[in-house]
Amino acid sequence: MPSPTNTLTSIQGMAEGLDGRVIGPSDPDYDAARAVMAGGIDRRPAAIVRVASAADVARVIRVAREIGAELAVRCGGHSGAAHGTTDGGIVIDVRDLRQIDLDVAGRTVWAGSGLTAGELTAEVTSHGLVVGFGDTGSVGLGGITTGGGVGYLVRRDGLTIDNLIGAEIVTAEGEILEIDADRHPDLFWAIRGGGGNFGVATRFHYRLNELPAFYGGMLVLPATPETIAGFMAAAAAAPEELSTIANVMTAPPMPFLPEEWVGRIVVLGMIGYAGDAEAGERAVAPFRALAEPLADMVKDSPYSEMFPPEDPDYHPTAAAVNMHIDHVDRDVAATILDHLERSDASLAAAQLRQLGGAMARVPADATAYAHRSSPIMVNLAAFYEGEADRQAKEAWVRDFATAIDQGDPAVYVNFLADEGPERVRAAYPGATWERLVEVKRRYDPTNMFRLNQNVTP
Ligand SMILES: Cc1cc2nc3c(=O)[nH]c(=O)nc-3n(C[C@H](O)[C@H](O)[C@H](O)COP(=O)(O)OP(=O)(O)OC[C@H]3O[C@@H](n4cnc5c(N)ncnc54)[C@H](O)[C@@H]3O)c2cc1C
């Protein structure tokens, strides 16, 4: 790899031809531009290019190829493995690709890949339309869309990629392609779940779904084996308009939570019903009946309120494991509660996402996201402070995962940290992996795009 100074000089050499801007270590906004979400990350790219067009992306890729610089692609910066940054290489930062071309009558939108989930959601929901992303507004379209996208509409509308009908992408050769089911279908298949392995997406074309009314918010219950198992039973039995995320976790201080519950384990349930208040109330009644809620903020409200305001300076360090399970009965719930109660982490959590519905009806080979039949996605996490604590918390999440393992090897690529090639393979079972490798060989045989959950050519 060339020295950072040489890399910066090469990039600056083409700066006049760029529509966007090059940021180097001596620029006043360098530190802000290189920051990513994951805590404990302090990488120093030689250059960050805030691209303003697909042509910019193509130019930067060509320079990186010519000089042999490492290339990172960054959108919302939320990669758990901090793949959106590099030490000494070049970051293609797409955050200025923000154009929105909305076709309300046709119910589609072309969106710049640098937007966040929250930004595009605010725009389209003001027209009674929606495309589902995840549970966090600041996550970038670039990362969540290419990995899959599991959120509050997953059971009604499927994953984000199930609503992706096309994209503009810049390949490792610097070619700008429009891709969809007819044009470069192999590449279009691969970017729906295969992550950033195949090129830099500059625009996404989404189909929009109607959302004239929404009923949702947070329901906090005391955590007992019965409430945890009951929540998941209700989530599985609910109509597909209802999607949930049950965060069984140490309660943080929250203004609406009784003081004596702070630091104790609660079920912090996020509930979204895509419909009106009357039907929503009926669908949410089984959850409310589980126990006297500690807080109940589930109500008729704009969908965009599912993305609460965030602190951009929040960079926690967490050990985490993603996995899938079949069921959460009383025994599994008791095991979950037991592990959480024994943790000394400032925040320990088991996040349970009931899947199924529309996402499960998509054939496993239709996209590179193949885990269509796993009913429940689980994220286990514990915050840590410092290196010794990191090892302890990593051991804790591993033990926890073993204790609730039900034999499903599926992993969701977007919740992987830096966990090695075997875990990447677990995200892409059997034929999916073979097909991804084929597409990688065709479009990126030298592995230019390798700072990601890497499909090796
Ligand atoms: C707090 C938090 C909450 C989350 N909640 C959810 C959730 O509810 N549902 C869910 O599905 N996921 C969720 N995720 C995971 C999230 O989808 C992934 O971490 C995703 O990769 C982040 O995308 P980003 O653009 O913000 O990150 P970045 O770090 O900017 O990008 C991550 C990777 O995506 C690829 N990439 C980014 N932009 C492009 C592009 N334009 N073209 C091609 N490749 C690109 C690159 O390989 C890059 O390294 C969450 C993550 C966090 C930190």
Coordinates of C-alpha atoms and ligand atoms in Angstrom, one line a residue:
M1 CA 0.0 0.0 0.0
P2 CA 1.3 3.5 -0.8
S3 CA 2.2 5.9 2.1
P4 CA -0.7 8.0 3.3
T5 CA 1.0 11.1 2.1
N6 CA 1.4 9.7 -1.4
T7 CA -2.2 8.5 -1.4
L8 CA -3.4 12.0 -0.4
T9 CA -1.2 13.6 -3.1
S10 CA -2.6 11.3 -5.8
I11 CA -6.2 12.0 -4.7
Q12 CA -5.6 15.7 -4.5
G13 CA -4.1 15.5 -8.0
M14 CA -7.5 14.8 -9.4
A15 CA -9.4 17.1 -7.0
E16 CA -10.0 19.7 -9.8
G17 CA -12.0 17.1 -11.8
L18 CA -14.2 16.2 -8.8
D19 CA -17.7 17.5 -8.1
G20 CA -17.1 16.7 -4.4
R21 CA -14.4 17.4 -1.9
V22 CA -11.2 15.8 -0.6
I23 CA -10.6 15.9 3.1
G24 CA -7.1 15.2 4.4
P25 CA -5.5 15.2 7.9
S26 CA -4.8 18.9 7.9
D27 CA -8.4 19.9 7.2
P28 CA -10.3 21.2 10.2
D29 CA -13.2 18.8 9.7
Y30 CA -10.9 15.7 9.3
D31 CA -11.7 14.4 12.8
A32 CA -15.4 14.8 12.4
A33 CA -15.3 13.3 8.9
R34 CA -13.4 10.1 10.0
A35 CA -15.6 9.4 13.0
V36 CA -17.7 6.3 12.9
M37 CA -20.4 4.9 15.2
A38 CA -18.5 2.0 16.8
G39 CA -16.7 2.9 20.0
G40 CA -12.9 2.5 20.4
I41 CA -12.2 3.1 16.6
D42 CA -9.5 5.7 15.8
R43 CA -8.5 5.0 12.2
R44 CA -6.8 7.7 10.2
P45 CA -7.6 7.6 6.4
A46 CA -5.1 9.2 4.1
A47 CA -8.0 10.9 2.4
I48 CA -11.8 11.0 2.7
V49 CA -13.6 11.9 -0.5
R50 CA -17.0 13.4 0.0
V51 CA -18.2 12.3 -3.5
A52 CA -21.0 14.4 -5.1
S53 CA -21.7 12.1 -8.1
A54 CA -21.4 8.6 -9.5
A55 CA -18.6 10.1 -11.8
D56 CA -16.7 11.1 -8.6
V57 CA -17.0 7.5 -7.3
A58 CA -15.6 6.2 -10.5
R59 CA -12.7 8.6 -10.5
V60 CA -11.7 7.7 -6.9
I61 CA -12.0 4.0 -7.6
R62 CA -9.6 4.3 -10.6
V63 CA -7.1 6.3 -8.6
A64 CA -7.2 3.8 -5.7
R65 CA -6.7 0.9 -8.1
E66 CA -3.8 2.7 -9.9
I67 CA -1.9 3.4 -6.7
G68 CA -2.9 0.3 -4.8
A69 CA -4.6 2.2 -1.9
E70 CA -7.0 0.5 0.4
L71 CA -10.6 1.6 -0.2
A72 CA -13.4 1.9 2.4
V73 CA -16.9 2.8 1.5
R74 CA -18.8 4.8 4.1
C75 CA -22.4 5.9 4.4
G76 CA -24.1 6.2 7.8
G77 CA -21.0 4.9 9.6
H78 CA -22.8 2.2 11.6
S79 CA -20.8 -0.9 10.6
G80 CA -20.2 -2.9 13.7
A81 CA -16.8 -3.8 12.2
A82 CA -16.0 -0.2 11.4
H83 CA -15.7 -1.1 7.8
G84 CA -16.5 2.5 6.7
T85 CA -13.0 3.6 7.6
T86 CA -9.4 2.7 6.9
D87 CA -5.9 3.4 8.3
G88 CA -3.9 5.0 5.6
G89 CA -6.3 4.3 2.7
I90 CA -9.1 6.2 1.0
V91 CA -12.7 6.5 2.2
I92 CA -15.4 7.0 -0.4
D93 CA -17.9 8.9 1.7
V94 CA -21.3 8.9 0.0
R95 CA -23.1 11.1 2.5
D96 CA -23.6 14.0 0.1
L97 CA -25.5 11.8 -2.4
R98 CA -28.8 13.0 -1.1
Q99 CA -31.1 13.5 -4.1
I100 CA -34.7 12.2 -3.7
D101 CA -36.9 11.7 -6.8
L102 CA -40.3 10.7 -5.6
D103 CA -43.0 9.3 -7.9
V104 CA -46.1 9.5 -5.6
A105 CA -48.5 8.2 -8.2
G106 CA -46.2 5.4 -9.3
R107 CA -45.3 4.6 -5.6
T108 CA -41.5 4.5 -6.2
V109 CA -38.6 6.6 -5.2
W110 CA -35.0 7.0 -6.4
A111 CA -32.9 7.9 -3.4
G112 CA -29.3 9.0 -3.1
S113 CA -27.4 6.3 -1.3
G114 CA -26.0 8.8 1.2
L115 CA -29.3 9.5 2.9
T116 CA -30.1 8.0 6.3
A117 CA -33.1 5.7 6.9
G118 CA -34.6 8.5 9.0
E119 CA -34.2 11.1 6.3
L120 CA -35.8 9.1 3.5
T121 CA -38.6 7.9 5.8
A122 CA -39.5 11.4 6.8
E123 CA -39.8 12.4 3.2
V124 CA -41.9 9.5 1.9
T125 CA -44.2 9.1 5.0
S126 CA -45.3 12.7 4.5
H127 CA -47.0 11.3 1.4
G128 CA -48.6 8.3 3.2
L129 CA -45.9 6.0 1.7
V130 CA -43.1 4.0 3.2
V131 CA -40.2 1.7 2.7
G132 CA -39.1 -0.2 5.8
F133 CA -35.5 0.1 7.0
G134 CA -34.4 -0.8 10.6
D135 CA -35.0 0.5 14.1
T136 CA -32.5 3.4 13.9
G137 CA -32.9 6.6 11.9
S138 CA -29.2 7.4 11.6
V139 CA -28.3 4.1 9.8
G140 CA -27.3 4.8 6.2
L141 CA -29.2 3.6 3.2
G142 CA -25.9 2.3 1.7
G143 CA -25.2 -0.2 4.4
I144 CA -28.7 -1.3 5.5
T145 CA -29.9 -1.7 1.9
T146 CA -27.0 -3.8 0.6
G147 CA -27.1 -6.0 3.7
G148 CA -30.9 -6.7 3.9
G149 CA -32.8 -4.3 6.2
V150 CA -34.9 -5.8 9.0
G151 CA -37.3 -3.3 10.7
Y152 CA -40.7 -2.4 11.9
L153 CA -42.5 -3.4 8.7
V154 CA -40.7 -6.6 8.1
R155 CA -43.7 -8.9 8.5
R156 CA -46.0 -6.8 6.3
D157 CA -43.6 -5.5 3.6
G158 CA -40.5 -7.8 3.9
L159 CA -36.9 -6.6 4.1
T160 CA -35.7 -3.4 2.7
I161 CA -34.2 -5.3 -0.3
D162 CA -37.6 -6.9 -0.9
N163 CA -38.7 -3.4 -1.9
L164 CA -35.6 -2.6 -3.9
I165 CA -36.4 -2.5 -7.7
G166 CA -33.2 -1.1 -9.0
A167 CA -29.9 0.7 -8.3
E168 CA -27.2 2.7 -9.8
I169 CA -23.8 1.2 -8.9
V170 CA -20.2 2.0 -9.7
T171 CA -18.1 -1.2 -10.2
A172 CA -14.5 -2.0 -9.4
E173 CA -13.7 -1.0 -13.0
G174 CA -15.2 2.4 -12.5
E175 CA -18.2 1.6 -14.7
I176 CA -21.5 3.3 -13.8
L177 CA -24.3 0.8 -14.2
E178 CA -28.0 0.9 -13.8
I179 CA -29.1 -2.5 -12.6
D180 CA -32.4 -4.2 -11.9
A181 CA -34.2 -7.5 -12.6
D182 CA -33.4 -7.2 -16.3
R183 CA -30.1 -5.3 -16.5
H184 CA -27.2 -7.1 -14.8
P185 CA -29.6 -9.3 -12.9
D186 CA -26.7 -11.3 -11.3
L187 CA -25.3 -8.1 -9.8
F188 CA -28.8 -6.9 -8.7
W189 CA -29.3 -10.3 -7.0
A190 CA -25.9 -9.9 -5.2
I191 CA -26.4 -6.4 -3.9
R192 CA -29.6 -7.5 -2.2
G193 CA -27.9 -9.0 0.9
G194 CA -24.3 -9.3 -0.4
G195 CA -23.2 -6.0 1.2
G196 CA -20.6 -3.7 -0.2
N197 CA -18.7 -6.5 -2.0
F198 CA -19.8 -5.7 -5.6
G199 CA -19.5 -1.9 -6.1
V200 CA -20.5 1.4 -4.7
A201 CA -24.2 2.1 -4.9
T202 CA -24.9 5.7 -5.6
R203 CA -28.7 5.6 -5.9
F204 CA -31.4 3.1 -4.9
H205 CA -34.8 2.6 -6.5
Y206 CA -37.4 1.5 -4.0
R207 CA -41.0 0.4 -4.4
L208 CA -43.1 2.2 -1.8
N209 CA -45.9 0.8 0.2
E210 CA -49.0 2.6 1.5
L211 CA -49.1 3.7 5.1
P212 CA -52.1 6.0 5.6
A213 CA -52.0 5.4 9.4
F214 CA -49.6 4.0 12.0
Y215 CA -50.0 2.9 15.6
G216 CA -46.8 2.2 17.4
G217 CA -44.2 3.0 20.1
M218 CA -42.6 1.6 23.2
L219 CA -44.3 -0.7 25.7
V220 CA -42.1 -1.4 28.8
L221 CA -43.0 -4.5 30.9
P222 CA -41.3 -6.0 33.9
A223 CA -39.1 -8.9 32.6
T224 CA -40.2 -12.3 33.9
P225 CA -40.0 -15.7 32.1
E226 CA -43.8 -15.3 31.5
T227 CA -43.7 -11.8 30.0
I228 CA -40.7 -12.6 27.8
A229 CA -42.2 -15.8 26.4
G230 CA -45.7 -14.2 26.3
F231 CA -44.4 -11.2 24.3
M232 CA -42.8 -13.5 21.7
A233 CA -45.9 -15.7 21.5
A234 CA -48.1 -12.6 21.0
A235 CA -45.6 -11.4 18.3
A236 CA -45.8 -14.7 16.4
A237 CA -49.6 -14.8 16.6
A238 CA -50.1 -11.1 15.6
P239 CA -51.4 -10.0 12.2
E240 CA -48.6 -9.3 9.7
E241 CA -49.3 -5.6 10.0
L242 CA -47.6 -5.8 13.4
S243 CA -43.8 -6.2 13.8
T244 CA -42.0 -6.0 17.1
I245 CA -38.6 -5.8 18.6
A246 CA -38.4 -7.0 22.2
N247 CA -35.3 -5.6 23.9
V248 CA -34.9 -7.6 27.1
M249 CA -32.4 -5.4 28.8
T250 CA -31.1 -3.4 31.8
A251 CA -33.4 -0.4 32.0
P252 CA -31.6 2.8 31.4
P253 CA -32.8 6.0 33.1
M254 CA -35.7 7.3 31.1
P255 CA -38.0 10.1 32.1
F256 CA -41.1 8.0 31.9
L257 CA -39.8 5.0 33.8
P258 CA -40.4 4.7 37.6
E259 CA -37.0 5.3 39.3
E260 CA -36.9 2.0 41.1
W261 CA -36.8 0.2 37.7
V262 CA -33.7 1.8 36.5
G263 CA -30.9 -0.8 36.3
R264 CA -33.4 -3.7 36.5
I265 CA -34.2 -6.0 33.6
V266 CA -37.2 -5.0 31.6
V267 CA -38.9 -6.0 28.3
L268 CA -38.5 -2.8 26.3
G269 CA -40.8 -3.7 23.5
M270 CA -40.9 -1.7 20.3
I271 CA -44.2 -2.3 18.6
G272 CA -45.3 -1.1 15.1
Y273 CA -48.7 -1.7 13.7
A274 CA -49.2 -0.5 10.1
G275 CA -52.8 0.6 10.3
D276 CA -55.2 2.7 12.2
A277 CA -55.6 3.1 16.0
E278 CA -58.7 0.9 16.3
A279 CA -57.2 -2.1 14.6
G280 CA -53.8 -1.3 16.2
E281 CA -55.3 -1.4 19.7
R282 CA -56.8 -4.8 19.0
A283 CA -53.5 -6.1 17.8
V284 CA -51.5 -4.7 20.7
A285 CA -54.0 -5.8 23.4
P286 CA -52.3 -9.3 24.0
F287 CA -49.0 -7.5 24.8
R288 CA -50.7 -5.1 27.2
A289 CA -52.4 -8.0 28.9
L290 CA -49.1 -9.6 29.8
A291 CA -48.5 -7.4 32.9
E292 CA -49.2 -3.9 34.2
P293 CA -46.9 -1.9 31.8
L294 CA -44.2 0.2 33.4
A295 CA -44.6 2.6 30.5
D296 CA -47.0 2.5 27.6
M297 CA -46.3 4.8 24.7
V298 CA -47.9 2.8 21.9
K299 CA -50.3 5.1 20.2
D300 CA -51.6 6.6 17.0
S301 CA -48.4 8.4 15.8
P302 CA -46.4 9.1 12.7
Y303 CA -44.2 6.2 11.6
S304 CA -41.1 8.4 11.7
E305 CA -41.5 8.7 15.5
M306 CA -40.2 5.1 15.7
F307 CA -36.8 6.7 15.1
P308 CA -36.2 8.8 18.2
P309 CA -33.6 11.6 18.3
E310 CA -30.0 10.3 18.7
D311 CA -26.8 11.7 20.2
P312 CA -24.2 11.8 17.4
D313 CA -21.4 11.7 20.0
Y314 CA -22.6 8.3 21.4
H315 CA -19.9 5.7 20.6
P316 CA -20.4 2.7 22.9
T317 CA -18.1 -0.3 23.0
A318 CA -20.1 -3.5 23.0
A319 CA -19.5 -7.2 22.6
A320 CA -22.3 -8.7 20.5
V321 CA -23.5 -11.8 18.8
N322 CA -26.2 -12.3 16.2
M323 CA -28.0 -15.5 15.9
H324 CA -31.4 -17.0 15.0
I325 CA -33.7 -19.3 17.1
D326 CA -37.0 -21.1 16.6
H327 CA -38.9 -20.4 19.7
V328 CA -38.9 -18.5 23.1
D329 CA -40.8 -20.6 25.5
R330 CA -40.8 -20.2 29.3
D331 CA -37.6 -22.2 29.7
V332 CA -35.7 -20.2 27.0
A333 CA -37.1 -17.0 28.5
A334 CA -35.8 -18.0 32.0
T335 CA -32.4 -18.7 30.5
I336 CA -32.3 -15.3 28.9
L337 CA -33.4 -13.6 32.1
D338 CA -30.8 -15.5 34.2
H339 CA -27.9 -14.5 31.9
L340 CA -28.9 -10.9 31.9
E341 CA -29.4 -10.8 35.7
R342 CA -25.9 -12.2 36.2
S343 CA -24.2 -9.6 33.9
D344 CA -22.3 -6.8 35.5
A345 CA -22.3 -4.7 32.2
S346 CA -23.6 -1.2 32.4
L347 CA -26.0 -2.4 29.6
A348 CA -26.7 -6.0 28.8
A349 CA -29.4 -7.0 26.3
A350 CA -31.1 -9.8 24.4
Q351 CA -32.9 -8.3 21.4
L352 CA -35.5 -10.6 20.0
R353 CA -37.0 -9.8 16.6
Q354 CA -40.0 -11.9 15.4
L355 CA -39.7 -12.5 11.7
G356 CA -42.0 -14.4 9.3
G357 CA -44.8 -12.9 7.2
A358 CA -43.9 -11.2 4.0
M359 CA -40.1 -11.6 4.4
A360 CA -40.5 -15.4 4.8
R361 CA -42.6 -15.7 1.6
V362 CA -39.7 -14.5 -0.6
P363 CA -37.8 -17.6 -1.9
A364 CA -34.4 -18.2 -0.2
D365 CA -32.6 -17.9 -3.6
A366 CA -34.4 -14.7 -4.8
T367 CA -31.8 -12.5 -3.1
A368 CA -28.5 -12.9 -1.4
Y369 CA -30.3 -12.7 2.0
A370 CA -31.1 -16.4 2.3
H371 CA -32.3 -16.8 5.8
R372 CA -36.0 -16.6 5.0
S373 CA -37.3 -19.3 7.3
S374 CA -35.6 -18.5 10.5
P375 CA -38.5 -17.3 12.8
I376 CA -36.6 -15.2 15.4
M377 CA -33.5 -13.1 15.1
V378 CA -31.5 -12.5 18.3
N379 CA -28.8 -10.0 19.1
L380 CA -27.0 -10.4 22.4
A381 CA -24.9 -7.5 23.6
A382 CA -23.0 -6.3 26.6
F383 CA -21.2 -2.9 26.9
Y384 CA -17.6 -3.1 28.0
E385 CA -15.0 -0.6 29.4
G386 CA -11.4 -1.3 28.3
E387 CA -9.5 -4.4 27.0
A388 CA -9.8 -6.7 30.0
D389 CA -13.5 -6.1 30.2
R390 CA -13.9 -6.6 26.5
Q391 CA -12.6 -10.2 26.8
A392 CA -14.9 -10.8 29.7
K393 CA -18.0 -9.5 27.9
E394 CA -17.1 -11.4 24.7
A395 CA -17.0 -14.6 26.8
W396 CA -20.3 -13.6 28.3
V397 CA -22.1 -13.1 25.0
R398 CA -20.6 -16.4 23.6
D399 CA -21.8 -18.4 26.7
F400 CA -25.1 -16.7 26.4
A401 CA -25.4 -17.7 22.7
T402 CA -24.5 -21.3 23.5
A403 CA -27.1 -21.4 26.3
I404 CA -30.0 -20.5 23.9
D405 CA -28.7 -22.1 20.7
Q406 CA -31.4 -24.2 19.0
G407 CA -29.3 -25.4 16.1
D408 CA -30.0 -22.7 13.5
P409 CA -26.6 -21.6 12.0
A410 CA -28.1 -18.4 10.3
V411 CA -26.4 -15.1 10.9
Y412 CA -27.5 -11.7 9.5
V413 CA -24.6 -10.0 7.8
N414 CA -25.5 -6.5 8.9
F415 CA -25.1 -7.4 12.6
L416 CA -21.7 -9.0 12.2
A417 CA -18.7 -7.4 13.8
D418 CA -15.1 -8.3 12.8
E419 CA -15.7 -12.1 13.4
G420 CA -13.7 -13.9 10.7
P421 CA -14.5 -15.7 7.5
E422 CA -16.5 -18.5 9.1
R423 CA -19.1 -16.2 10.4
V424 CA -19.4 -14.4 7.0
R425 CA -20.0 -17.9 5.5
A426 CA -22.8 -18.4 8.0
A427 CA -24.5 -15.4 6.6
Y428 CA -24.4 -16.9 3.1
P429 CA -25.4 -20.6 3.3
G430 CA -24.5 -23.1 0.6
A431 CA -25.5 -22.1 -2.9
T432 CA -25.8 -18.4 -1.9
W433 CA -22.1 -18.3 -1.2
E434 CA -21.2 -20.1 -4.5
R435 CA -23.3 -17.6 -6.4
L436 CA -21.8 -14.6 -4.6
V437 CA -18.3 -15.8 -5.3
E438 CA -19.2 -16.1 -9.0
V439 CA -20.6 -12.6 -9.2
K440 CA -17.6 -11.3 -7.2
R441 CA -15.2 -12.9 -9.7
R442 CA -17.1 -11.3 -12.6
Y443 CA -17.3 -7.8 -11.1
D444 CA -14.5 -7.5 -8.6
P445 CA -11.9 -10.2 -9.3
T446 CA -9.1 -8.3 -7.5
N447 CA -11.2 -7.7 -4.4
M448 CA -11.0 -3.9 -4.6
F449 CA -14.0 -3.9 -2.3
R450 CA -12.7 -5.9 0.6
L451 CA -13.4 -3.7 3.6
N452 CA -16.7 -5.4 4.2
Q453 CA -18.0 -8.8 5.3
N454 CA -15.9 -10.1 2.5
V455 CA -16.8 -12.5 -0.3
T456 CA -13.4 -13.5 -1.5
P457 CA -13.2 -13.9 -5.3
Ligands
LIG1 C1 -27.5 1.3 16.4 C2 -27.7 0.4 15.3 C3 -28.9 -0.1 15.0 C4 -29.1 -0.9 13.9 N1 -30.4 -1.4 13.6 C5 -30.6 -2.2 12.5 C6 -31.9 -2.7 12.2 O1 -32.9 -2.4 12.9 N2 -32.1 -3.4 11.1 C7 -31.0 -3.8 10.3 O2 -31.3 -4.4 9.3 N3 -29.8 -3.3 10.6 C8 -29.5 -2.6 11.7 N4 -28.3 -2.2 12.0 C9 -27.2 -2.7 11.2 C10 -26.9 -1.8 10.0 O3 -27.9 -2.1 9.0 C11 -25.5 -2.1 9.4 O4 -24.5 -1.8 10.4 C12 -25.2 -1.3 8.2 O5 -24.2 -1.8 7.5 C13 -25.0 0.2 8.5 O6 -25.0 0.9 7.4 P1 -24.3 2.4 7.4 O7 -24.4 2.9 6.0 O8 -24.8 3.2 8.5 O9 -22.8 2.0 7.8 P2 -21.4 2.2 7.1 O10 -20.4 1.8 8.2 O11 -21.2 3.5 6.5 O12 -21.3 1.1 6.0 C14 -21.2 -0.2 6.3 C15 -20.8 -1.0 5.1 O13 -21.9 -1.0 4.1 C16 -21.3 -0.9 2.8 N5 -21.8 0.3 2.2 C17 -22.2 1.5 2.7 N6 -22.6 2.3 1.8 C18 -22.5 1.7 0.6 C19 -22.8 2.0 -0.7 N7 -23.3 3.2 -1.0 N8 -22.6 1.1 -1.7 C20 -22.2 -0.1 -1.4 N9 -21.9 -0.5 -0.1 C21 -22.1 0.4 0.8 C22 -19.8 -0.9 2.9 O14 -19.3 -2.2 2.8 C23 -19.6 -0.4 4.3 O15 -18.4 -0.8 4.9 C24 -28.0 -1.3 13.1 C25 -26.8 -0.9 13.4 C26 -26.6 0.0 14.5 C27 -25.2 0.5 14.8

